[in-house]
Amino acid sequence: MHRCLALAERGRGKVGTNPLVGAVLVRRGEVIAEGWHAGFGLPHAERVLLDGYHGDVDPEDVLYVNLEPCCHRGKTPPCTEILQERGVKRVVYGMIDPNAQMAGKGIEALRRAQVECIGPFERARCEWMNRGFVSLHTKSRLWVTLKRAQLRDGEIAAPGGASLKITSASQDRWAHEWLRGRHDAILVGVQTVITDDPLLTVRSDRALPSPLRIVLDPHCRIPPGARIISGALAAGTVVIVGPEAESAKCRQLRGRGVQVLEVPLLDRRFDYSALWRVLMTPTDGFHGIASVLVEGGAKTWQSFREEGAIDEEVILMGDG
Ligand code: AOF
Ligand code: ZN
């Protein structure tokens, strides 16, 4: 199962609103074939595994997969069918699929077809890896992590508003690998872009996926020279604007490859349920996202708190 999770991780940043899934076929304790879900709309892990494995499946072989095999025809055919066609007789699964179209029906279908199913196995780890996907289906919103760096006295910025270096190099490394590299998007309020002009990229020695950059910018105040909307970074940036944002400026941003998405306001703040809907709905060229890391600033953290939309909060305590 741990191998399934490692394979599943390869799909991070590519599967959109789909789950991260890996599968292995084991014969007498040895892995003989592997597969993973490599991207939104592409074949599922189990199908990738069986399409790439041309040998026979023995009745004693065990197929491990971190998510219940699907039983519905979505963008791809049901995995339960190919498992039966290829003679898989034993399945170990990590967790039930929270998608209401499955929700145990995949396992039921396999058991009805005399396939032995064992699980959920290593459920906590499997659910944690897919916490974004689980959140989409159980809360109808993304998984939200708040990240804050602060000095021991609680200070987060210099009195003049200029940015202050708070964290150490090792804290930065950890934050890049374990926070930025493990979320589908990094979100900031426009004031952070105006004050800090951040890059919002993952900087690490390891090859990690690049999350999208999202800016909450009701009146489209983002400075045209900001680094996240310049050069190659522009194509991975999403600016969320309100209905009254200046349309000429929005057009100019779109011309650079920036995605500009409109969300209605409620009491001078974005309507969060509409914001979730926009971010969870795949469109042409945007596969939707399942998790977001909110990096600031103070007003943006506050609005997520007031909305009650925080699943995890990480505070990096610095010595300054
Ligand atoms: C699996 N293995 O690798 C994945 C599963 O539109 P589709 O056809 O891609 O179906 C998407 C749904 O299928 C998704 O919401 C989730 O319930 C399941 N994804 N299932 O057995 C996989 N990616
Ligand atoms: Zn499937």
mmCIF file of C-alpha atoms and ligand atoms in Angstrom:
data_model
loop_
_atom_site.group_PDB
_atom_site.id
_atom_site.type_symbol
_atom_site.label_atom_id
_atom_site.label_comp_id
_atom_site.label_asym_id
_atom_site.label_seq_id
_atom_site.Cartn_x
_atom_site.Cartn_y
_atom_site.Cartn_z
ATOM 1 C CA MET A 1 0.000 0.000 0.000
ATOM 2 C CA HIS A 2 2.894 2.338 0.704
ATOM 3 C CA ARG A 3 4.126 1.723 -2.832
ATOM 4 C CA CYS A 4 0.620 2.603 -4.113
ATOM 5 C CA LEU A 5 0.797 5.916 -2.254
ATOM 6 C CA ALA A 6 4.264 6.682 -3.638
ATOM 7 C CA LEU A 7 2.989 6.004 -7.176
ATOM 8 C CA ALA A 8 -0.169 8.045 -6.523
ATOM 9 C CA GLU A 9 1.982 11.040 -5.541
ATOM 10 C CA ARG A 10 3.249 11.220 -9.143
ATOM 11 C CA GLY A 11 -0.149 12.544 -10.194
ATOM 12 C CA ARG A 12 -0.012 15.511 -7.822
ATOM 13 C CA GLY A 13 -0.761 18.795 -9.518
ATOM 14 C CA LYS A 14 -2.051 16.975 -12.617
ATOM 15 C CA VAL A 15 -5.237 15.170 -11.535
ATOM 16 C CA GLY A 16 -7.312 18.338 -10.926
ATOM 17 C CA THR A 17 -10.447 17.441 -8.947
ATOM 18 C CA ASN A 18 -9.736 13.693 -9.290
ATOM 19 C CA PRO A 19 -8.048 11.603 -6.565
ATOM 20 C CA LEU A 20 -4.379 10.606 -6.375
ATOM 21 C CA VAL A 21 -4.348 6.862 -7.046
ATOM 22 C CA GLY A 22 -1.651 4.213 -7.395
ATOM 23 C CA ALA A 23 -2.007 0.441 -7.889
ATOM 24 C CA VAL A 24 0.345 -2.553 -7.710
ATOM 25 C CA LEU A 25 -0.106 -6.200 -8.634
ATOM 26 C CA VAL A 26 1.651 -8.569 -6.237
ATOM 27 C CA ARG A 27 2.557 -12.217 -6.848
ATOM 28 C CA ARG A 28 3.999 -14.222 -3.930
ATOM 29 C CA GLY A 29 5.198 -11.051 -2.194
ATOM 30 C CA GLU A 30 6.736 -9.452 -5.303
ATOM 31 C CA VAL A 31 5.404 -6.483 -7.239
ATOM 32 C CA ILE A 32 4.922 -7.611 -10.860
ATOM 33 C CA ALA A 33 3.126 -4.556 -12.295
ATOM 34 C CA GLU A 34 2.376 -0.953 -11.339
ATOM 35 C CA GLY A 35 0.171 1.909 -12.470
ATOM 36 C CA TRP A 36 -1.003 5.352 -11.394
ATOM 37 C CA HIS A 37 -3.549 7.963 -12.376
ATOM 38 C CA ALA A 38 -1.365 10.442 -14.271
ATOM 39 C CA GLY A 39 -3.818 13.233 -15.009
ATOM 40 C CA PHE A 40 -7.379 14.517 -15.144
ATOM 41 C CA GLY A 41 -9.392 12.676 -17.823
ATOM 42 C CA LEU A 42 -6.686 10.034 -18.268
ATOM 43 C CA PRO A 43 -7.184 6.302 -17.482
ATOM 44 C CA HIS A 44 -7.390 5.276 -13.825
ATOM 45 C CA ALA A 45 -4.530 3.610 -11.948
ATOM 46 C CA GLU A 46 -5.959 0.060 -12.152
ATOM 47 C CA ARG A 47 -6.550 0.350 -15.911
ATOM 48 C CA VAL A 48 -3.074 1.785 -16.513
ATOM 49 C CA LEU A 49 -1.619 -1.147 -14.580
ATOM 50 C CA LEU A 50 -3.595 -3.827 -16.462
ATOM 51 C CA ASP A 51 -3.128 -2.176 -19.882
ATOM 52 C CA GLY A 52 0.621 -2.188 -19.300
ATOM 53 C CA TYR A 53 0.767 -5.769 -18.005
ATOM 54 C CA HIS A 54 0.453 -8.350 -20.743
ATOM 55 C CA GLY A 55 0.879 -11.545 -18.705
ATOM 56 C CA ASP A 56 -1.892 -13.614 -17.151
ATOM 57 C CA VAL A 57 -3.309 -12.758 -13.748
ATOM 58 C CA ASP A 58 -3.294 -15.774 -11.389
ATOM 59 C CA PRO A 59 -6.225 -16.165 -8.979
ATOM 60 C CA GLU A 60 -3.741 -15.818 -6.072
ATOM 61 C CA ASP A 61 -2.311 -12.487 -7.320
ATOM 62 C CA VAL A 62 -3.328 -9.492 -5.206
ATOM 63 C CA LEU A 63 -4.101 -6.066 -6.622
ATOM 64 C CA TYR A 64 -3.435 -3.280 -4.111
ATOM 65 C CA VAL A 65 -4.951 0.170 -4.699
ATOM 66 C CA ASN A 66 -5.245 3.114 -2.324
ATOM 67 C CA LEU A 67 -8.856 3.935 -3.355
ATOM 68 C CA GLU A 68 -11.894 1.723 -3.900
ATOM 69 C CA PRO A 69 -12.031 0.789 -7.621
ATOM 70 C CA CYS A 70 -14.690 2.823 -9.407
ATOM 71 C CA CYS A 71 -17.852 1.250 -10.825
ATOM 72 C CA HIS A 72 -19.174 4.117 -12.939
ATOM 73 C CA ARG A 73 -18.593 5.373 -16.441
ATOM 74 C CA GLY A 74 -17.244 8.928 -16.146
ATOM 75 C CA LYS A 75 -14.620 10.272 -18.500
ATOM 76 C CA THR A 76 -13.226 6.719 -18.426
ATOM 77 C CA PRO A 77 -14.846 3.226 -18.175
ATOM 78 C CA PRO A 78 -15.346 1.503 -14.780
ATOM 79 C CA CYS A 79 -12.286 -0.105 -13.181
ATOM 80 C CA THR A 80 -14.438 -2.891 -11.709
ATOM 81 C CA GLU A 81 -15.051 -4.145 -15.286
ATOM 82 C CA ILE A 82 -11.414 -4.408 -16.323
ATOM 83 C CA LEU A 83 -10.516 -6.118 -13.024
ATOM 84 C CA GLN A 84 -13.120 -8.808 -13.729
ATOM 85 C CA GLU A 85 -12.231 -9.122 -17.428
ATOM 86 C CA ARG A 86 -8.583 -9.712 -16.576
ATOM 87 C CA GLY A 87 -9.347 -12.260 -13.852
ATOM 88 C CA VAL A 88 -8.267 -10.332 -10.756
ATOM 89 C CA LYS A 89 -9.653 -12.330 -7.814
ATOM 90 C CA ARG A 90 -8.164 -10.528 -4.810
ATOM 91 C CA VAL A 91 -8.130 -6.783 -4.078
ATOM 92 C CA VAL A 92 -6.755 -4.873 -1.087
ATOM 93 C CA TYR A 93 -8.044 -1.273 -1.042
ATOM 94 C CA GLY A 94 -7.022 1.685 1.124
ATOM 95 C CA MET A 95 -10.273 3.594 1.511
ATOM 96 C CA ILE A 96 -13.857 3.795 0.296
ATOM 97 C CA ASP A 97 -14.315 6.394 -2.480
ATOM 98 C CA PRO A 98 -16.176 9.413 -0.958
ATOM 99 C CA ASN A 99 -17.635 10.231 -4.400
ATOM 100 C CA ALA A 100 -21.388 9.483 -3.963
ATOM 101 C CA GLN A 101 -21.414 7.608 -7.284
ATOM 102 C CA MET A 102 -19.126 4.999 -5.681
ATOM 103 C CA ALA A 103 -19.362 5.140 -1.854
ATOM 104 C CA GLY A 104 -18.895 1.378 -1.452
ATOM 105 C CA LYS A 105 -20.699 0.321 -4.626
ATOM 106 C CA GLY A 106 -17.398 -0.533 -6.331
ATOM 107 C CA ILE A 107 -16.515 -2.972 -3.551
ATOM 108 C CA GLU A 108 -20.065 -4.403 -3.596
ATOM 109 C CA ALA A 109 -19.872 -4.986 -7.352
ATOM 110 C CA LEU A 110 -16.544 -6.795 -7.004
ATOM 111 C CA ARG A 111 -17.790 -8.975 -4.140
ATOM 112 C CA ARG A 112 -20.897 -9.880 -6.146
ATOM 113 C CA ALA A 113 -18.522 -11.017 -8.893
ATOM 114 C CA GLN A 114 -16.693 -13.309 -6.414
ATOM 115 C CA VAL A 115 -13.676 -11.003 -6.108
ATOM 116 C CA GLU A 116 -12.331 -11.095 -2.561
ATOM 117 C CA CYS A 117 -11.931 -7.521 -1.236
ATOM 118 C CA ILE A 118 -9.946 -6.677 1.875
ATOM 119 C CA GLY A 119 -9.934 -3.181 3.403
ATOM 120 C CA PRO A 120 -9.931 -0.386 4.230
ATOM 121 C CA PHE A 121 -6.228 -0.997 4.795
ATOM 122 C CA GLU A 122 -3.928 1.883 5.977
ATOM 123 C CA ARG A 123 -7.044 4.035 5.793
ATOM 124 C CA ALA A 124 -5.711 7.047 7.742
ATOM 125 C CA ARG A 125 -2.695 7.439 5.463
ATOM 126 C CA CYS A 126 -4.780 6.963 2.336
ATOM 127 C CA GLU A 127 -7.388 9.505 3.468
ATOM 128 C CA TRP A 128 -4.684 11.988 4.443
ATOM 129 C CA MET A 129 -3.054 11.793 1.030
ATOM 130 C CA ASN A 130 -6.408 12.454 -0.647
ATOM 131 C CA ARG A 131 -7.662 15.000 1.913
ATOM 132 C CA GLY A 132 -8.338 17.486 -0.893
ATOM 133 C CA PHE A 133 -10.477 15.019 -2.872
ATOM 134 C CA VAL A 134 -12.267 13.902 0.335
ATOM 135 C CA SER A 135 -13.022 17.538 1.194
ATOM 136 C CA LEU A 136 -14.526 18.199 -2.257
ATOM 137 C CA HIS A 137 -16.948 15.313 -1.771
ATOM 138 C CA THR A 138 -17.765 15.681 1.945
ATOM 139 C CA LYS A 139 -17.690 19.487 2.441
ATOM 140 C CA SER A 140 -18.191 20.757 -1.116
ATOM 141 C CA ARG A 141 -15.096 22.893 -0.767
ATOM 142 C CA LEU A 142 -11.336 22.651 -1.092
ATOM 143 C CA TRP A 143 -8.999 21.518 1.704
ATOM 144 C CA VAL A 144 -7.627 24.750 3.202
ATOM 145 C CA THR A 145 -4.275 25.046 5.002
ATOM 146 C CA LEU A 146 -3.223 28.368 6.517
ATOM 147 C CA LYS A 147 0.474 29.141 6.745
ATOM 148 C CA ARG A 148 1.832 31.906 8.864
ATOM 149 C CA ALA A 149 5.369 32.925 9.819
ATOM 150 C CA GLN A 150 5.673 35.031 12.926
ATOM 151 C CA LEU A 151 8.175 36.197 15.504
ATOM 152 C CA ARG A 152 7.809 34.970 19.070
ATOM 153 C CA ASP A 153 6.173 38.251 20.061
ATOM 154 C CA GLY A 154 3.528 37.688 17.376
ATOM 155 C CA GLU A 155 4.857 40.314 14.976
ATOM 156 C CA ILE A 156 4.378 39.430 11.302
ATOM 157 C CA ALA A 157 5.619 42.528 9.431
ATOM 158 C CA ALA A 158 7.787 45.560 10.052
ATOM 159 C CA PRO A 159 5.857 48.602 11.319
ATOM 160 C CA GLY A 160 6.191 50.379 7.959
ATOM 161 C CA GLY A 161 4.451 47.440 6.237
ATOM 162 C CA ALA A 162 7.629 46.304 4.442
ATOM 163 C CA SER A 163 8.165 42.557 4.490
ATOM 164 C CA LEU A 164 10.326 41.119 7.228
ATOM 165 C CA LYS A 165 12.497 38.014 6.996
ATOM 166 C CA ILE A 166 11.248 35.762 9.778
ATOM 167 C CA THR A 167 11.996 32.140 8.950
ATOM 168 C CA SER A 168 15.328 30.310 8.755
ATOM 169 C CA ALA A 169 16.647 28.600 5.618
ATOM 170 C CA SER A 170 15.673 25.164 6.977
ATOM 171 C CA GLN A 171 12.134 26.337 7.789
ATOM 172 C CA ASP A 172 11.882 27.723 4.251
ATOM 173 C CA ARG A 173 13.062 24.409 2.795
ATOM 174 C CA TRP A 174 10.488 22.494 4.823
ATOM 175 C CA ALA A 175 7.712 24.913 3.834
ATOM 176 C CA HIS A 176 8.572 24.551 0.135
ATOM 177 C CA GLU A 177 8.673 20.747 0.175
ATOM 178 C CA TRP A 178 5.890 19.920 2.625
ATOM 179 C CA LEU A 179 3.489 22.825 2.241
ATOM 180 C CA ARG A 180 3.851 24.437 -1.182
ATOM 181 C CA GLY A 181 4.795 21.144 -2.880
ATOM 182 C CA ARG A 182 1.804 19.313 -1.326
ATOM 183 C CA HIS A 183 -1.026 21.664 -2.310
ATOM 184 C CA ASP A 184 -2.673 22.307 -5.665
ATOM 185 C CA ALA A 185 -2.465 26.083 -5.257
ATOM 186 C CA ILE A 186 -0.923 28.831 -3.127
ATOM 187 C CA LEU A 187 -3.321 31.674 -2.365
ATOM 188 C CA VAL A 188 -2.615 35.260 -1.262
ATOM 189 C CA GLY A 189 -4.552 38.495 -1.048
ATOM 190 C CA VAL A 190 -3.617 41.246 -3.501
ATOM 191 C CA GLN A 191 -2.092 43.375 -0.726
ATOM 192 C CA THR A 192 0.626 40.733 -0.254
ATOM 193 C CA VAL A 193 1.471 40.996 -3.966
ATOM 194 C CA ILE A 194 1.597 44.797 -3.740
ATOM 195 C CA THR A 195 3.777 44.773 -0.593
ATOM 196 C CA ASP A 196 6.073 41.757 -1.148
ATOM 197 C CA ASP A 197 5.967 40.976 -4.887
ATOM 198 C CA PRO A 198 6.387 37.233 -4.071
ATOM 199 C CA LEU A 199 7.196 34.497 -6.621
ATOM 200 C CA LEU A 200 4.960 31.831 -4.996
ATOM 201 C CA THR A 201 6.932 28.997 -6.592
ATOM 202 C CA VAL A 202 8.310 25.766 -5.094
ATOM 203 C CA ARG A 203 12.048 26.040 -4.653
ATOM 204 C CA SER A 204 13.579 22.678 -3.773
ATOM 205 C CA ASP A 205 16.388 20.329 -4.844
ATOM 206 C CA ARG A 206 13.773 17.647 -5.389
ATOM 207 C CA ALA A 207 11.578 17.659 -8.462
ATOM 208 C CA LEU A 208 8.236 18.722 -6.987
ATOM 209 C CA PRO A 209 5.079 19.768 -8.836
ATOM 210 C CA SER A 210 4.327 23.467 -9.261
ATOM 211 C CA PRO A 211 1.123 24.560 -7.612
ATOM 212 C CA LEU A 212 -1.014 27.255 -9.228
ATOM 213 C CA ARG A 213 -0.844 30.767 -7.786
ATOM 214 C CA ILE A 214 -4.164 32.362 -6.817
ATOM 215 C CA VAL A 215 -4.616 36.044 -5.963
ATOM 216 C CA LEU A 216 -7.830 37.334 -4.360
ATOM 217 C CA ASP A 217 -8.150 40.743 -5.989
ATOM 218 C CA PRO A 218 -11.745 42.108 -5.929
ATOM 219 C CA HIS A 219 -10.908 45.365 -7.759
ATOM 220 C CA CYS A 220 -8.049 44.057 -9.928
ATOM 221 C CA ARG A 221 -5.409 46.198 -8.210
ATOM 222 C CA ILE A 222 -2.533 43.816 -9.015
ATOM 223 C CA PRO A 223 0.493 45.860 -10.231
ATOM 224 C CA PRO A 224 1.168 45.119 -13.941
ATOM 225 C CA GLY A 225 4.859 44.598 -13.101
ATOM 226 C CA ALA A 226 4.198 41.952 -10.393
ATOM 227 C CA ARG A 227 6.443 38.919 -10.878
ATOM 228 C CA ILE A 228 3.644 36.321 -10.655
ATOM 229 C CA ILE A 229 1.929 37.779 -13.746
ATOM 230 C CA SER A 230 5.143 38.314 -15.734
ATOM 231 C CA GLY A 231 6.979 35.965 -18.102
ATOM 232 C CA ALA A 232 6.581 32.230 -17.669
ATOM 233 C CA LEU A 233 4.838 32.510 -14.283
ATOM 234 C CA ALA A 234 1.769 34.249 -15.789
ATOM 235 C CA ALA A 235 0.348 31.005 -17.229
ATOM 236 C CA GLY A 236 0.209 29.389 -13.767
ATOM 237 C CA THR A 237 -1.488 32.328 -12.063
ATOM 238 C CA VAL A 238 -5.214 32.760 -11.425
ATOM 239 C CA VAL A 239 -6.535 36.193 -10.463
ATOM 240 C CA ILE A 240 -9.971 36.137 -8.813
ATOM 241 C CA VAL A 241 -11.778 39.425 -9.414
ATOM 242 C CA GLY A 242 -15.161 40.882 -8.440
ATOM 243 C CA PRO A 243 -17.883 41.979 -10.902
ATOM 244 C CA GLU A 244 -16.712 45.610 -10.810
ATOM 245 C CA ALA A 245 -13.088 45.006 -11.730
ATOM 246 C CA GLU A 246 -11.949 47.147 -14.660
ATOM 247 C CA SER A 247 -12.535 45.027 -17.754
ATOM 248 C CA ALA A 248 -9.660 46.530 -19.811
ATOM 249 C CA LYS A 249 -7.184 45.483 -17.113
ATOM 250 C CA CYS A 250 -8.671 41.978 -16.918
ATOM 251 C CA ARG A 251 -8.334 41.675 -20.703
ATOM 252 C CA GLN A 252 -4.717 42.766 -20.526
ATOM 253 C CA LEU A 253 -3.989 40.078 -17.904
ATOM 254 C CA ARG A 254 -5.716 37.402 -20.003
ATOM 255 C CA GLY A 255 -3.551 38.487 -22.940
ATOM 256 C CA ARG A 256 -0.490 37.466 -20.896
ATOM 257 C CA GLY A 257 -1.914 33.988 -20.224
ATOM 258 C CA VAL A 258 -3.201 34.741 -16.711
ATOM 259 C CA GLN A 259 -6.562 33.097 -15.881
ATOM 260 C CA VAL A 260 -8.933 35.782 -14.664
ATOM 261 C CA LEU A 261 -12.021 34.326 -12.978
ATOM 262 C CA GLU A 262 -14.957 36.371 -11.759
ATOM 263 C CA VAL A 263 -16.612 35.628 -8.415
ATOM 264 C CA PRO A 264 -19.481 37.701 -6.901
ATOM 265 C CA LEU A 265 -18.940 39.718 -3.732
ATOM 266 C CA LEU A 266 -20.998 39.550 -0.526
ATOM 267 C CA ASP A 267 -20.515 42.418 1.950
ATOM 268 C CA ARG A 268 -17.366 43.653 0.157
ATOM 269 C CA ARG A 269 -15.797 40.174 0.378
ATOM 270 C CA PHE A 270 -15.871 37.273 -2.059
ATOM 271 C CA ASP A 271 -18.861 34.958 -1.749
ATOM 272 C CA TYR A 272 -16.958 31.897 -0.592
ATOM 273 C CA SER A 273 -19.460 29.308 -1.802
ATOM 274 C CA ALA A 274 -19.175 30.838 -5.298
ATOM 275 C CA LEU A 275 -15.379 30.888 -4.955
ATOM 276 C CA TRP A 276 -15.309 27.161 -4.111
ATOM 277 C CA ARG A 277 -17.611 26.425 -7.036
ATOM 278 C CA VAL A 278 -15.340 28.256 -9.480
ATOM 279 C CA LEU A 279 -12.193 26.531 -8.182
ATOM 280 C CA MET A 280 -13.820 23.059 -8.089
ATOM 281 C CA THR A 281 -15.339 23.203 -11.559
ATOM 282 C CA PRO A 282 -13.154 21.969 -14.408
ATOM 283 C CA THR A 283 -13.350 24.141 -17.550
ATOM 284 C CA ASP A 284 -11.355 24.198 -20.783
ATOM 285 C CA GLY A 285 -7.709 24.249 -19.804
ATOM 286 C CA PHE A 286 -8.420 24.318 -16.033
ATOM 287 C CA HIS A 287 -8.958 20.964 -14.302
ATOM 288 C CA GLY A 288 -10.027 22.411 -10.987
ATOM 289 C CA ILE A 289 -8.155 22.075 -7.702
ATOM 290 C CA ALA A 290 -8.755 20.216 -4.452
ATOM 291 C CA SER A 291 -6.423 21.915 -1.951
ATOM 292 C CA VAL A 292 -5.081 25.381 -1.289
ATOM 293 C CA LEU A 293 -2.340 26.817 0.926
ATOM 294 C CA VAL A 294 -3.288 30.290 2.167
ATOM 295 C CA GLU A 295 -0.107 32.287 2.732
ATOM 296 C CA GLY A 296 -1.469 35.678 3.657
ATOM 297 C CA GLY A 297 -1.652 38.365 4.550
ATOM 298 C CA ALA A 298 -3.429 39.194 7.755
ATOM 299 C CA LYS A 299 -6.713 40.270 6.133
ATOM 300 C CA THR A 300 -6.889 37.132 3.984
ATOM 301 C CA TRP A 301 -6.223 34.826 6.977
ATOM 302 C CA GLN A 302 -8.896 36.690 8.911
ATOM 303 C CA SER A 303 -11.493 36.240 6.179
ATOM 304 C CA PHE A 304 -10.840 32.465 5.952
ATOM 305 C CA ARG A 305 -11.186 32.296 9.753
ATOM 306 C CA GLU A 306 -14.451 34.187 9.746
ATOM 307 C CA GLU A 307 -15.693 31.886 7.006
ATOM 308 C CA GLY A 308 -14.808 28.878 9.193
ATOM 309 C CA ALA A 309 -12.973 27.422 6.215
ATOM 310 C CA ILE A 310 -9.692 26.190 7.711
ATOM 311 C CA ASP A 311 -8.684 22.542 7.955
ATOM 312 C CA GLU A 312 -5.106 22.941 9.082
ATOM 313 C CA GLU A 313 -3.022 25.823 10.367
ATOM 314 C CA VAL A 314 0.777 25.883 10.328
ATOM 315 C CA ILE A 315 2.699 28.551 12.225
ATOM 316 C CA LEU A 316 6.419 28.866 11.509
ATOM 317 C CA MET A 317 7.897 30.487 14.593
ATOM 318 C CA GLY A 318 10.962 32.575 13.751
ATOM 319 C CA ASP A 319 13.676 34.180 15.835
ATOM 320 C CA GLY A 320 13.993 37.092 13.405
HETATM 321 C C1 AOF B 1 -10.271 4.604 -9.425
HETATM 322 N N1 AOF B 1 -8.972 4.728 -9.824
HETATM 323 O O1 AOF B 1 -7.262 5.932 -10.544
HETATM 324 C C2 AOF B 1 -9.255 7.066 -10.047
HETATM 325 C C3 AOF B 1 -10.586 6.938 -9.578
HETATM 326 O O2 AOF B 1 -14.254 10.978 -14.778
HETATM 327 P P1 AOF B 1 -13.438 9.764 -14.450
HETATM 328 O O3 AOF B 1 -13.824 8.567 -15.262
HETATM 329 O O4 AOF B 1 -11.957 10.009 -14.428
HETATM 330 O O5 AOF B 1 -13.860 9.345 -12.947
HETATM 331 C C4 AOF B 1 -13.505 10.185 -11.879
HETATM 332 C C5 AOF B 1 -13.974 9.562 -10.584
HETATM 333 O O6 AOF B 1 -13.480 8.218 -10.492
HETATM 334 C C6 AOF B 1 -13.407 10.301 -9.383
HETATM 335 O O7 AOF B 1 -14.316 11.278 -8.890
HETATM 336 C C7 AOF B 1 -13.222 9.183 -8.378
HETATM 337 O O8 AOF B 1 -14.433 8.868 -7.717
HETATM 338 C C8 AOF B 1 -12.831 8.003 -9.252
HETATM 339 N N2 AOF B 1 -11.379 8.025 -9.490
HETATM 340 N N3 AOF B 1 -11.041 5.699 -9.269
HETATM 341 O O9 AOF B 1 -10.738 3.493 -9.188
HETATM 342 C C9 AOF B 1 -8.432 5.884 -10.155
HETATM 343 N N4 AOF B 1 -8.739 8.272 -10.399
HETATM 344 ZN ZN ZN B 2 -11.617 3.753 -11.893
#
